[in-house]
Amino acid sequence: MKRSSILLVVALAVVLVLTWSFLALAQEETSELELQTAEAAFQAADKGNPDPAWQGQKFTIGVYSAGPRGAISGPLYFWRPFFEKLTGATYDIVEIPFGELREKIFTDLMTGTGYYDVIIGPSWFYGDYVSNGWIVPIDKYFDDPRMPKWDRDSILLPIRELLQWKGTWYGFNNDHDGQVLYYRRDILTDPKWQELFKQEKGYDLPVPPRTWEEVYDVCDFFNGKDWNGDGEKDYGITMHLKVGGQGFFHFMALSAPYVVSPAPGDDPTKVTRYHNVYWFDPETMEPLVDTPGFVEALKMLLKLSKTGPSAMWGWSLGEAWDAFLRGKAVLTFSWGDVGSLSQLPESSNIKGKLGVAPIPGSEKYYDLETQQWVNQRNFVANTVGASWHGVISKFSKKQDLAAYFLSWQATPEINHWNVVWGWTGIDPGTLYDLLKPTGYADIEDYVQTGYDAEDARQFVTAYEEMWYKYPLRQAYLRIPGTPEYWEVWDIHLSEAVVGQVSPEEALRRTKEDWNAITDRLGRENQKKIYQEAIGYVPEK
Amino acid sequence: MKKKKKLGIVDVLVWIVIVITFIWVVTPFYWAVITSFKKPIDVFRLSVVPWLQFKPTLDNWYMEFTQRGPEIMKGITNSIVISVSAALLAIALGSLAGYGLARFRFRKWKNQDMALWFLSQRFLPPAATVIPFFLIIKSLGLLDTRLALVLVNTTFTMPFAVLIMRDMFKELPVELEEAALVDGCSRWTAFLRVALPLAAPALVSTAIICFAFTWNEFLFALVLTYRQAIPMTIVIAGTEHTQGVQFWYVSTRLLLAILPPAILALMVQKYIVRGLTMGAVKG
């Protein structure tokens, strides 16, 4: 035998031995505390009356691929043994790469294959789900004595609306997404920086910044200064602005207060043709994306992008979050993931220094009806993101068992357990996640899982203020073709961010493309679904 | 005594090209190796020297094996089974078809037309056929099976095998088979005992290329598999999720995915070189 062949065989053997040694070690990284608290949650949660006929049955859940300890898919693995103990039934978890989620799930539903009984998907699938009748309404399960009871009223209103369509429930409570503002509490409350800020900007350093104009001033002031003392210049803001890097979610959150205006009269939240609308004119399906509110917002985004590293034009989520978590940027705005990641030593060195505030408002907004700017502060809550939650496929043959599982996961005890353990990726959004006196939670719930007390207080309170106290909220786009609308928007926004075209031109191009998509998908049908999705009732 | 030859300008240029090529080829692997030993917090900052700029850790490897071990093993096993089977099937069918095209003249459908038709299969964008294939495989009850991917990948790699093998058999002197026929061999025996052994290097190199095509295939694997038959390409794609691409896991999975084809290529490299250079020099 040749020497090279012997070496090859030896290398192969070493690889195999190492692989199987690692496999022999295979076990989930579950701590004793996790198990104890999970057991307590399991005991306390309502269990309904599992049907004995479910024993030995199995159903299948489709969820994006993040692994047994990853966001959203992780809790499915974690709770499986508990579910088996409870019902004698089990489930398969089928992980789907995030980028292929839509194709994979829609192919299954479109062809009636019915491989997935449950889909843990994003809220932007609803337009297709409902208009095609792919998922089943779940109201019938609320009074079913077999099902565990979950507290629907505790879900904060903007999220609750995402789980329904025209008042009918389709989704089970799980995750609660929205973008909030994260900042360096230690830096913004430092008297030295406060004094310098006042000297430079002429007013007190706002802690936290309440409007995008204040955010800009803060970022502009801190950008290029070595405020963390590492000997290098640091940044004001960090964002993910790369095409395909989910940058359009940033723009959604930023633009809402410039665009969404309160309705006149007693109820400022009433949806009219001109008020509390964001995406399209509900009478004509004409895109609003090139109206002055959007243009002003895009100009603000461009200004803000100059107060951070220019590399962020090519950044996706990971890079953008990392710059903030590593202490290189004084501010960012994003989902709840940043709050939970900031507490993990392997991802962050800012634990104990985190400040969180609800998404900023604007100093003025554009009234679509009067076509004039109104010089008044405007605050608009967002549900930007996926709010990953379970729905049941019409093609499932095990709908009741699937409903049992999703109801059980939606119970306050289990859902809150998922929220306080940050690795689950399930973000706060119910009264039992909010701190007393508004909610029912104690800060200790969060501290015992590793949160710094003040970080956790800021984190949860920011969501409380945004979803519980903000006067207005941004409509969510839930019509067929939503990902396609967002994709072209993403591209044109990027053209503006890199200076290829003006903000006006980028938004005009977006409008043109959106109209083409609407016409291709059928304007009248799209309009009907859009009206239903945002709760608009045409005036006769 | 031999005089030391001075380096000429050409030698220097050659060395520069070699060094650039080396860096070009090695950098991605180096990036993968060091990233697989970095903590997430170290991944995005520019740091390439372990121990000086970052402290290497085995955490990523440990987490992959403890949490994803069974899935990765399943992915690698599926990839190996699917790729090897598809490659073997492709060369088995491809060499027969190639031999037929090289040795027989067809009248109704001319040889050249058939060769062109096979070639057109390589030009066909796989995305155009993914839904029909999905429906066929679904109606056969083969969704989420390795057999489905073997059949589909064979379909896409076989034209390549047919064309390479046709050229290979054309290169072989037909007199060798005629001598075997004169000695009493049947056409089939002459093919098996004379033509095929002589074409072994080309067979191996074709098989390796078919193996590589299948190993890297993503689209059909994504659509036709759910859980049981997922190959490594899908496992690697799973490192992208809502919290961004987990580059530290991309690296570990990438290195694991490179291993089997690299070992295979090392084992048969002499055949690859011989197969690819056959017919390059003609007397």
CSV table of N, CA and C in Angstrom, one decimal, chain A residues 464-528:
chain,number,residue,atom,x,y,z
A,464,GLU,N,-44.0,47.9,26.2
A,464,GLU,CA,-45.2,48.3,26.8
A,464,GLU,C,-45.7,49.7,26.3
A,465,GLU,N,-44.7,50.6,26.3
A,465,GLU,CA,-45.1,52.0,25.8
A,465,GLU,C,-45.5,52.0,24.4
A,466,MET,N,-44.8,51.2,23.5
A,466,MET,CA,-45.0,51.3,22.1
A,466,MET,C,-46.4,50.7,21.8
A,467,TRP,N,-46.7,49.5,22.4
A,467,TRP,CA,-47.9,48.8,22.0
A,467,TRP,C,-49.1,49.1,22.9
A,468,TYR,N,-48.8,49.6,24.0
A,468,TYR,CA,-49.9,49.8,25.0
A,468,TYR,C,-50.3,51.2,25.1
A,469,LYS,N,-49.3,52.1,24.8
A,469,LYS,CA,-49.6,53.5,25.1
A,469,LYS,C,-49.5,54.4,23.9
A,470,TYR,N,-48.8,54.0,22.8
A,470,TYR,CA,-48.7,54.8,21.6
A,470,TYR,C,-50.1,55.0,21.0
A,471,PRO,N,-50.4,56.3,20.6
A,471,PRO,CA,-51.8,56.5,20.1
A,471,PRO,C,-52.1,55.8,18.8
A,472,LEU,N,-51.1,55.7,17.9
A,472,LEU,CA,-51.4,55.1,16.6
A,472,LEU,C,-50.6,53.9,16.3
A,473,ARG,N,-51.0,53.1,15.3
A,473,ARG,CA,-50.1,52.0,14.9
A,473,ARG,C,-50.1,51.9,13.4
A,474,GLN,N,-49.0,51.3,12.9
A,474,GLN,CA,-48.8,51.2,11.5
A,474,GLN,C,-49.5,49.9,11.0
A,475,ALA,N,-50.2,50.1,9.9
A,475,ALA,CA,-50.9,48.9,9.3
A,475,ALA,C,-49.8,47.9,8.8
A,476,TYR,N,-50.1,46.7,8.9
A,476,TYR,CA,-49.2,45.6,8.4
A,476,TYR,C,-49.7,45.2,7.0
A,477,LEU,N,-48.7,45.0,6.1
A,477,LEU,CA,-49.1,44.6,4.8
A,477,LEU,C,-49.3,43.1,4.7
A,478,ARG,N,-50.6,42.7,4.5
A,478,ARG,CA,-51.0,41.3,4.5
A,478,ARG,C,-51.8,41.0,3.2
A,479,ILE,N,-51.2,41.3,2.1
A,479,ILE,CA,-51.9,41.0,0.8
A,479,ILE,C,-51.1,40.0,0.0
A,480,PRO,N,-51.7,39.3,-1.0
A,480,PRO,CA,-50.9,38.4,-1.8
A,480,PRO,C,-49.8,39.2,-2.5
A,481,GLY,N,-48.7,38.6,-2.6
A,481,GLY,CA,-47.5,39.2,-3.2
A,481,GLY,C,-46.7,40.1,-2.3
A,482,THR,N,-47.0,40.1,-1.0
A,482,THR,CA,-46.3,41.0,-0.1
A,482,THR,C,-44.8,40.9,-0.2
A,483,PRO,N,-44.2,39.7,-0.2
A,483,PRO,CA,-42.7,39.7,-0.3
A,483,PRO,C,-42.2,40.3,-1.6
A,484,GLU,N,-43.1,40.2,-2.7
A,484,GLU,CA,-42.6,40.8,-4.0
A,484,GLU,C,-42.6,42.3,-3.9
A,485,TYR,N,-43.7,42.9,-3.3
A,485,TYR,CA,-43.7,44.3,-3.1
A,485,TYR,C,-42.5,44.8,-2.3
A,486,TRP,N,-42.2,44.1,-1.2
A,486,TRP,CA,-41.1,44.5,-0.4
A,486,TRP,C,-39.7,44.3,-1.1
A,487,GLU,N,-39.6,43.3,-1.9
A,487,GLU,CA,-38.4,43.1,-2.6
A,487,GLU,C,-38.0,44.2,-3.5
A,488,VAL,N,-39.0,44.7,-4.3
A,488,VAL,CA,-38.6,45.8,-5.2
A,488,VAL,C,-38.4,47.1,-4.4
A,489,TRP,N,-39.1,47.2,-3.3
A,489,TRP,CA,-38.9,48.4,-2.5
A,489,TRP,C,-37.5,48.4,-1.9
A,490,ASP,N,-37.1,47.2,-1.5
A,490,ASP,CA,-35.7,47.0,-0.9
A,490,ASP,C,-34.7,47.5,-2.0
A,491,ILE,N,-34.9,47.1,-3.2
A,491,ILE,CA,-33.9,47.4,-4.3
A,491,ILE,C,-33.9,48.9,-4.5
A,492,HIS,N,-35.0,49.5,-4.6
A,492,HIS,CA,-35.1,51.0,-4.9
A,492,HIS,C,-34.6,51.8,-3.7
A,493,LEU,N,-34.9,51.3,-2.5
A,493,LEU,CA,-34.4,52.1,-1.3
A,493,LEU,C,-32.8,52.0,-1.3
A,494,SER,N,-32.3,50.9,-1.7
A,494,SER,CA,-30.9,50.8,-1.8
A,494,SER,C,-30.2,51.7,-2.8
A,495,GLU,N,-31.0,51.9,-3.9
A,495,GLU,CA,-30.5,52.8,-5.0
A,495,GLU,C,-30.3,54.2,-4.4
A,496,ALA,N,-31.3,54.6,-3.5
A,496,ALA,CA,-31.2,55.9,-2.9
A,496,ALA,C,-30.1,56.0,-1.9
A,497,VAL,N,-30.0,54.9,-1.1
A,497,VAL,CA,-29.0,54.9,0.0
A,497,VAL,C,-27.6,55.1,-0.5
A,498,VAL,N,-27.3,54.4,-1.6
A,498,VAL,CA,-25.9,54.5,-2.2
A,498,VAL,C,-25.7,55.7,-3.1
A,499,GLY,N,-26.8,56.5,-3.2
A,499,GLY,CA,-26.7,57.7,-4.0
A,499,GLY,C,-26.8,57.6,-5.5
A,500,GLN,N,-27.3,56.4,-5.9
A,500,GLN,CA,-27.5,56.2,-7.3
A,500,GLN,C,-28.6,57.0,-7.9
A,501,VAL,N,-29.7,57.2,-7.1
A,501,VAL,CA,-30.8,58.1,-7.5
A,501,VAL,C,-31.2,58.9,-6.3
A,502,SER,N,-32.1,59.9,-6.6
A,502,SER,CA,-32.6,60.8,-5.5
A,502,SER,C,-33.7,60.0,-4.7
A,503,PRO,N,-33.9,60.4,-3.5
A,503,PRO,CA,-35.0,59.8,-2.7
A,503,PRO,C,-36.3,59.8,-3.5
A,504,GLU,N,-36.6,60.9,-4.1
A,504,GLU,CA,-37.9,61.1,-4.9
A,504,GLU,C,-37.9,60.0,-6.0
A,505,GLU,N,-36.8,59.9,-6.7
A,505,GLU,CA,-36.8,59.0,-7.9
A,505,GLU,C,-36.9,57.5,-7.4
A,506,ALA,N,-36.2,57.2,-6.3
A,506,ALA,CA,-36.3,55.8,-5.8
A,506,ALA,C,-37.7,55.5,-5.4
A,507,LEU,N,-38.4,56.4,-4.8
A,507,LEU,CA,-39.8,56.1,-4.4
A,507,LEU,C,-40.8,56.1,-5.6
A,508,ARG,N,-40.4,57.0,-6.6
A,508,ARG,CA,-41.3,57.0,-7.8
A,508,ARG,C,-41.1,55.6,-8.5
A,509,ARG,N,-39.9,55.1,-8.6
A,509,ARG,CA,-39.7,53.8,-9.2
A,509,ARG,C,-40.4,52.7,-8.4
A,510,THR,N,-40.4,52.8,-7.1
A,510,THR,CA,-41.1,51.8,-6.3
A,510,THR,C,-42.6,51.9,-6.6
A,511,LYS,N,-43.1,53.1,-6.7
A,511,LYS,CA,-44.6,53.2,-7.0
A,511,LYS,C,-44.9,52.6,-8.3
A,512,GLU,N,-44.1,52.8,-9.3
A,512,GLU,CA,-44.3,52.2,-10.6
A,512,GLU,C,-44.3,50.7,-10.6
A,513,ASP,N,-43.3,50.2,-9.9
A,513,ASP,CA,-43.3,48.7,-9.8
A,513,ASP,C,-44.4,48.1,-9.0
A,514,TRP,N,-44.8,48.8,-7.9
A,514,TRP,CA,-45.9,48.3,-7.1
A,514,TRP,C,-47.2,48.3,-7.9
A,515,ASN,N,-47.4,49.4,-8.7
A,515,ASN,CA,-48.6,49.4,-9.6
A,515,ASN,C,-48.6,48.2,-10.6
A,516,ALA,N,-47.4,47.9,-11.1
A,516,ALA,CA,-47.3,46.8,-12.0
A,516,ALA,C,-47.7,45.5,-11.4
A,517,ILE,N,-47.2,45.3,-10.1
A,517,ILE,CA,-47.5,44.1,-9.4
A,517,ILE,C,-49.0,44.0,-9.1
A,518,THR,N,-49.5,45.1,-8.7
A,518,THR,CA,-51.0,45.1,-8.4
A,518,THR,C,-51.8,44.8,-9.6
A,519,ASP,N,-51.4,45.4,-10.7
A,519,ASP,CA,-52.2,45.1,-12.0
A,519,ASP,C,-52.1,43.7,-12.4
A,520,ARG,N,-50.9,43.1,-12.2
A,520,ARG,CA,-50.6,41.7,-12.6
A,520,ARG,C,-51.4,40.8,-11.7
A,521,LEU,N,-51.5,41.1,-10.4
A,521,LEU,CA,-52.2,40.2,-9.5
A,521,LEU,C,-53.7,40.5,-9.4
A,522,GLY,N,-54.1,41.6,-10.1
A,522,GLY,CA,-55.6,41.9,-10.1
A,522,GLY,C,-55.9,43.0,-9.1
A,523,ARG,N,-56.0,44.2,-9.6
A,523,ARG,CA,-56.2,45.4,-8.8
A,523,ARG,C,-57.4,45.3,-7.9
A,524,GLU,N,-58.5,44.9,-8.4
A,524,GLU,CA,-59.8,44.8,-7.6
A,524,GLU,C,-59.7,43.8,-6.5
A,525,ASN,N,-59.1,42.7,-6.8
A,525,ASN,CA,-59.0,41.6,-5.8
A,525,ASN,C,-58.0,42.1,-4.7
A,526,GLN,N,-56.9,42.7,-5.2
A,526,GLN,CA,-55.9,43.1,-4.2
A,526,GLN,C,-56.5,44.2,-3.3
A,527,LYS,N,-57.3,45.1,-3.9
A,527,LYS,CA,-57.9,46.1,-3.1
A,527,LYS,C,-58.9,45.6,-2.1
A,528,LYS,N,-59.7,44.6,-2.5
A,528,LYS,CA,-60.6,44.0,-1.5
A,528,LYS,C,-59.8,43.3,-0.3
